[in-house]
Amino acid sequence: MFCLRCGIEIILKVSRCICCNYLIFPATSALALLSLRVTEQDCPHLLFYGPPGSGKKTLIMALLRQVFGPGAEKAGSRNIDLELTTLSSANHVELSPSDAGFQDRYVVREVIKEMAKNRPIDTKGKRGFKVLVLNEVDKLSREAQHSLRRTMEKYSASCRLILCCNSSSKVTEAIRSRCLNIRINSPTEEQIVKVLEFIAKKEGLQLPSGFATRLAEKSNRSLRRAILSFETCRVQQYPFKDNQAIPAMDWEEFVFEIASDIMQEQSPKRLFQVRGKLYELLLNCVPPVVVLKRLLYELLKRLDAEIKHEVCHWAAYYVSISFQILFIVPLVDFPSPLECSAQAAYIQPPLIRANSDPVALHS
Ligand SMILES: Nc1ncnc2c1ncn2[C@@H]1O[C@H](COP(=O)(O)OP(=O)(O)OP(=O)(O)O)[C@@H](O)[C@H]1O
């Protein structure tokens, strides 16, 4: 249950929010109430946040479909000059401004502003309003978030923003306070089992309950991961067996290999090989933060206790700057294996260039 006014999550079975004393509703009726407020043009900007694979985007699409009908289905995509893909219908536009990297503030200032200005007119001649769905707002730079706040205020009469992110703590207080914050929790294992059983029924598959439970357990409470594992297992072996092996994701096995490589040998040559493998993961669009976290997880299993603390420290450090590295990596002239002396070569080039002028880097 959560409060519809301040968004606070209510765990106790009470009928009023403990924060603002506003009436609260169970999650199922909350979607209906939200859509009612959207249709009556009495809807605040919304910020959906929660762990990956918890169903935020699916919920946003369900809300749009409930409000605008089947017309809200994504009608088409287009690429704009900045290489940014948008998905849109007559009533809404969905985009991830953080995909533009360091140019995100231009996207917010120019592109989003332009979209927010145009107000659609419905078939009855009534002036409707546009819904902009912005994904991964927590990855936007501070400047972009400040521009977004100004856009939210200036065009609130003609446009509603639905923001989606994993962590609301990386969204500025100014934006959070202008939105109704809705936290989407990871589904429980029982809920994941129900979704898998539902999919199996629709696809006409026999899903043993023990196997469904194991899929849910292995999914780390991510619905996306559970569905992907289910698909992989279907391709590997059908009919399913209770004790059927659930394969790890390809990228996880690759990170496992990287961790083994690191542990086997620590030399400039091996450093060069490992770096190549890390770039391969980035080229395949595995987010750097995810790679670093997984690598840390694998390394911690193998490392001596004294060094674990330092490795955690550097992992945390590089997680915080990984976003910059992602956009700088292709532009860096890396030294040859002979030139790189141990860690220094791995650490220095992206750091030095990350602080450089982005325009100069491109030229
Ligand atoms: N209620 C549901 N029933 C069945 N499948 C669902 C449901 N909600 C979400 N899913 C499925 O779970 C997967 C993840 O959902 P979604 O993309 O909405 O999550 P998300 O929280 O936006 O993830 P991320 O933050 O990683 O982008 C999708 O494949 C989606 O189809």
PDB file of N, CA and C in Angstrom, residues 212-246:
ATOM      1  N   ALA A 212       9.700 -24.246 -11.318  1.00  0.00           N
ATOM      2  CA  ALA A 212       9.296 -22.824 -11.278  1.00  0.00           C
ATOM      3  C   ALA A 212       9.861 -22.149 -10.029  1.00  0.00           C
ATOM      4  N   THR A 213       9.815 -22.872  -8.902  1.00  0.00           N
ATOM      5  CA  THR A 213      10.337 -22.307  -7.649  1.00  0.00           C
ATOM      6  C   THR A 213      11.843 -22.060  -7.771  1.00  0.00           C
ATOM      7  N   ARG A 214      12.556 -23.023  -8.407  1.00  0.00           N
ATOM      8  CA  ARG A 214      14.008 -22.846  -8.561  1.00  0.00           C
ATOM      9  C   ARG A 214      14.324 -21.677  -9.468  1.00  0.00           C
ATOM     10  N   LEU A 215      13.533 -21.523 -10.534  1.00  0.00           N
ATOM     11  CA  LEU A 215      13.744 -20.371 -11.435  1.00  0.00           C
ATOM     12  C   LEU A 215      13.578 -19.064 -10.662  1.00  0.00           C
ATOM     13  N   ALA A 216      12.546 -19.021  -9.814  1.00  0.00           N
ATOM     14  CA  ALA A 216      12.281 -17.808  -9.033  1.00  0.00           C
ATOM     15  C   ALA A 216      13.407 -17.534  -8.043  1.00  0.00           C
ATOM     16  N   GLU A 217      13.897 -18.616  -7.409  1.00  0.00           N
ATOM     17  CA  GLU A 217      14.982 -18.451  -6.428  1.00  0.00           C
ATOM     18  C   GLU A 217      16.238 -17.907  -7.086  1.00  0.00           C
ATOM     19  N   LYS A 218      16.529 -18.433  -8.299  1.00  0.00           N
ATOM     20  CA  LYS A 218      17.762 -18.044  -9.003  1.00  0.00           C
ATOM     21  C   LYS A 218      17.670 -16.665  -9.621  1.00  0.00           C
ATOM     22  N   SER A 219      16.466 -16.096  -9.673  1.00  0.00           N
ATOM     23  CA  SER A 219      16.288 -14.841 -10.412  1.00  0.00           C
ATOM     24  C   SER A 219      16.701 -13.613  -9.610  1.00  0.00           C
ATOM     25  N   ASN A 220      17.015 -13.814  -8.328  1.00  0.00           N
ATOM     26  CA  ASN A 220      17.366 -12.660  -7.493  1.00  0.00           C
ATOM     27  C   ASN A 220      16.223 -11.653  -7.412  1.00  0.00           C
ATOM     28  N   ARG A 221      15.025 -12.139  -7.467  1.00  0.00           N
ATOM     29  CA  ARG A 221      13.779 -11.339  -7.414  1.00  0.00           C
ATOM     30  C   ARG A 221      13.666 -10.348  -8.579  1.00  0.00           C
ATOM     31  N   SER A 222      14.250 -10.711  -9.731  1.00  0.00           N
ATOM     32  CA  SER A 222      14.081  -9.891 -10.934  1.00  0.00           C
ATOM     33  C   SER A 222      13.191 -10.660 -11.905  1.00  0.00           C
ATOM     34  N   LEU A 223      12.061 -10.039 -12.235  1.00  0.00           N
ATOM     35  CA  LEU A 223      11.101 -10.694 -13.115  1.00  0.00           C
ATOM     36  C   LEU A 223      11.710 -10.915 -14.497  1.00  0.00           C
ATOM     37  N   ARG A 224      12.476  -9.899 -14.951  1.00  0.00           N
ATOM     38  CA  ARG A 224      13.086 -10.011 -16.281  1.00  0.00           C
ATOM     39  C   ARG A 224      14.014 -11.218 -16.341  1.00  0.00           C
ATOM     40  N   ARG A 225      14.825 -11.351 -15.309  1.00  0.00           N
ATOM     41  CA  ARG A 225      15.799 -12.444 -15.273  1.00  0.00           C
ATOM     42  C   ARG A 225      15.090 -13.795 -15.223  1.00  0.00           C
ATOM     43  N   ALA A 226      14.020 -13.866 -14.425  1.00  0.00           N
ATOM     44  CA  ALA A 226      13.280 -15.131 -14.315  1.00  0.00           C
ATOM     45  C   ALA A 226      12.696 -15.514 -15.677  1.00  0.00           C
ATOM     46  N   ILE A 227      12.129 -14.533 -16.400  1.00  0.00           N
ATOM     47  CA  ILE A 227      11.508 -14.827 -17.696  1.00  0.00           C
ATOM     48  C   ILE A 227      12.581 -15.242 -18.716  1.00  0.00           C
ATOM     49  N   LEU A 228      13.738 -14.545 -18.679  1.00  0.00           N
ATOM     50  CA  LEU A 228      14.819 -14.884 -19.616  1.00  0.00           C
ATOM     51  C   LEU A 228      15.349 -16.304 -19.355  1.00  0.00           C
ATOM     52  N   SER A 229      15.540 -16.649 -18.060  1.00  0.00           N
ATOM     53  CA  SER A 229      16.031 -17.994 -17.719  1.00  0.00           C
ATOM     54  C   SER A 229      15.017 -19.043 -18.166  1.00  0.00           C
ATOM     55  N   PHE A 230      13.750 -18.719 -17.992  1.00  0.00           N
ATOM     56  CA  PHE A 230      12.674 -19.630 -18.386  1.00  0.00           C
ATOM     57  C   PHE A 230      12.757 -19.900 -19.897  1.00  0.00           C
ATOM     58  N   GLU A 231      12.968 -18.826 -20.669  1.00  0.00           N
ATOM     59  CA  GLU A 231      13.071 -18.967 -22.133  1.00  0.00           C
ATOM     60  C   GLU A 231      14.292 -19.814 -22.512  1.00  0.00           C
ATOM     61  N   THR A 232      15.435 -19.528 -21.838  1.00  0.00           N
ATOM     62  CA  THR A 232      16.664 -20.275 -22.147  1.00  0.00           C
ATOM     63  C   THR A 232      16.469 -21.767 -21.857  1.00  0.00           C
ATOM     64  N   CYS A 233      15.864 -22.050 -20.703  1.00  0.00           N
ATOM     65  CA  CYS A 233      15.655 -23.460 -20.321  1.00  0.00           C
ATOM     66  C   CYS A 233      14.722 -24.152 -21.319  1.00  0.00           C
ATOM     67  N   ARG A 234      13.733 -23.417 -21.804  1.00  0.00           N
ATOM     68  CA  ARG A 234      12.786 -23.993 -22.785  1.00  0.00           C
ATOM     69  C   ARG A 234      13.530 -24.407 -24.061  1.00  0.00           C
ATOM     70  N   VAL A 235      14.489 -23.552 -24.476  1.00  0.00           N
ATOM     71  CA  VAL A 235      15.251 -23.864 -25.690  1.00  0.00           C
ATOM     72  C   VAL A 235      16.178 -25.057 -25.430  1.00  0.00           C
ATOM     73  N   GLN A 236      16.754 -25.102 -24.224  1.00  0.00           N
ATOM     74  CA  GLN A 236      17.732 -26.161 -23.931  1.00  0.00           C
ATOM     75  C   GLN A 236      17.093 -27.529 -23.763  1.00  0.00           C
ATOM     76  N   GLN A 237      15.978 -27.575 -23.053  1.00  0.00           N
ATOM     77  CA  GLN A 237      15.362 -28.888 -22.790  1.00  0.00           C
ATOM     78  C   GLN A 237      13.867 -28.754 -22.520  1.00  0.00           C
ATOM     79  N   TYR A 238      13.095 -29.513 -23.278  1.00  0.00           N
ATOM     80  CA  TYR A 238      11.656 -29.577 -22.998  1.00  0.00           C
ATOM     81  C   TYR A 238      11.208 -30.997 -23.290  1.00  0.00           C
ATOM     82  N   PRO A 239      10.378 -31.638 -22.508  1.00  0.00           N
ATOM     83  CA  PRO A 239       9.712 -31.208 -21.273  1.00  0.00           C
ATOM     84  C   PRO A 239      10.709 -30.887 -20.148  1.00  0.00           C
ATOM     85  N   PHE A 240      10.284 -29.920 -19.311  1.00  0.00           N
ATOM     86  CA  PHE A 240      11.118 -29.508 -18.182  1.00  0.00           C
ATOM     87  C   PHE A 240      11.198 -30.624 -17.141  1.00  0.00           C
ATOM     88  N   LYS A 241      12.332 -30.616 -16.400  1.00  0.00           N
ATOM     89  CA  LYS A 241      12.454 -31.570 -15.277  1.00  0.00           C
ATOM     90  C   LYS A 241      12.669 -30.756 -14.014  1.00  0.00           C
ATOM     91  N   ASP A 242      12.238 -31.304 -12.888  1.00  0.00           N
ATOM     92  CA  ASP A 242      12.382 -30.592 -11.605  1.00  0.00           C
ATOM     93  C   ASP A 242      13.834 -30.209 -11.317  1.00  0.00           C
ATOM     94  N   ASN A 243      14.760 -31.134 -11.671  1.00  0.00           N
ATOM     95  CA  ASN A 243      16.177 -30.884 -11.344  1.00  0.00           C
ATOM     96  C   ASN A 243      16.972 -30.333 -12.527  1.00  0.00           C
ATOM     97  N   GLN A 244      16.277 -29.827 -13.547  1.00  0.00           N
ATOM     98  CA  GLN A 244      16.963 -29.296 -14.735  1.00  0.00           C
ATOM     99  C   GLN A 244      17.902 -28.148 -14.352  1.00  0.00           C
ATOM    100  N   ALA A 245      19.105 -28.151 -14.989  1.00  0.00           N
ATOM    101  CA  ALA A 245      20.076 -27.085 -14.670  1.00  0.00           C
ATOM    102  C   ALA A 245      19.595 -25.750 -15.230  1.00  0.00           C
ATOM    103  N   ILE A 246      19.777 -24.685 -14.440  1.00  0.00           N
ATOM    104  CA  ILE A 246      19.411 -23.347 -14.907  1.00  0.00           C
ATOM    105  C   ILE A 246      20.710 -22.627 -15.251  1.00  0.00           C
TER     106      ILE A 246
END
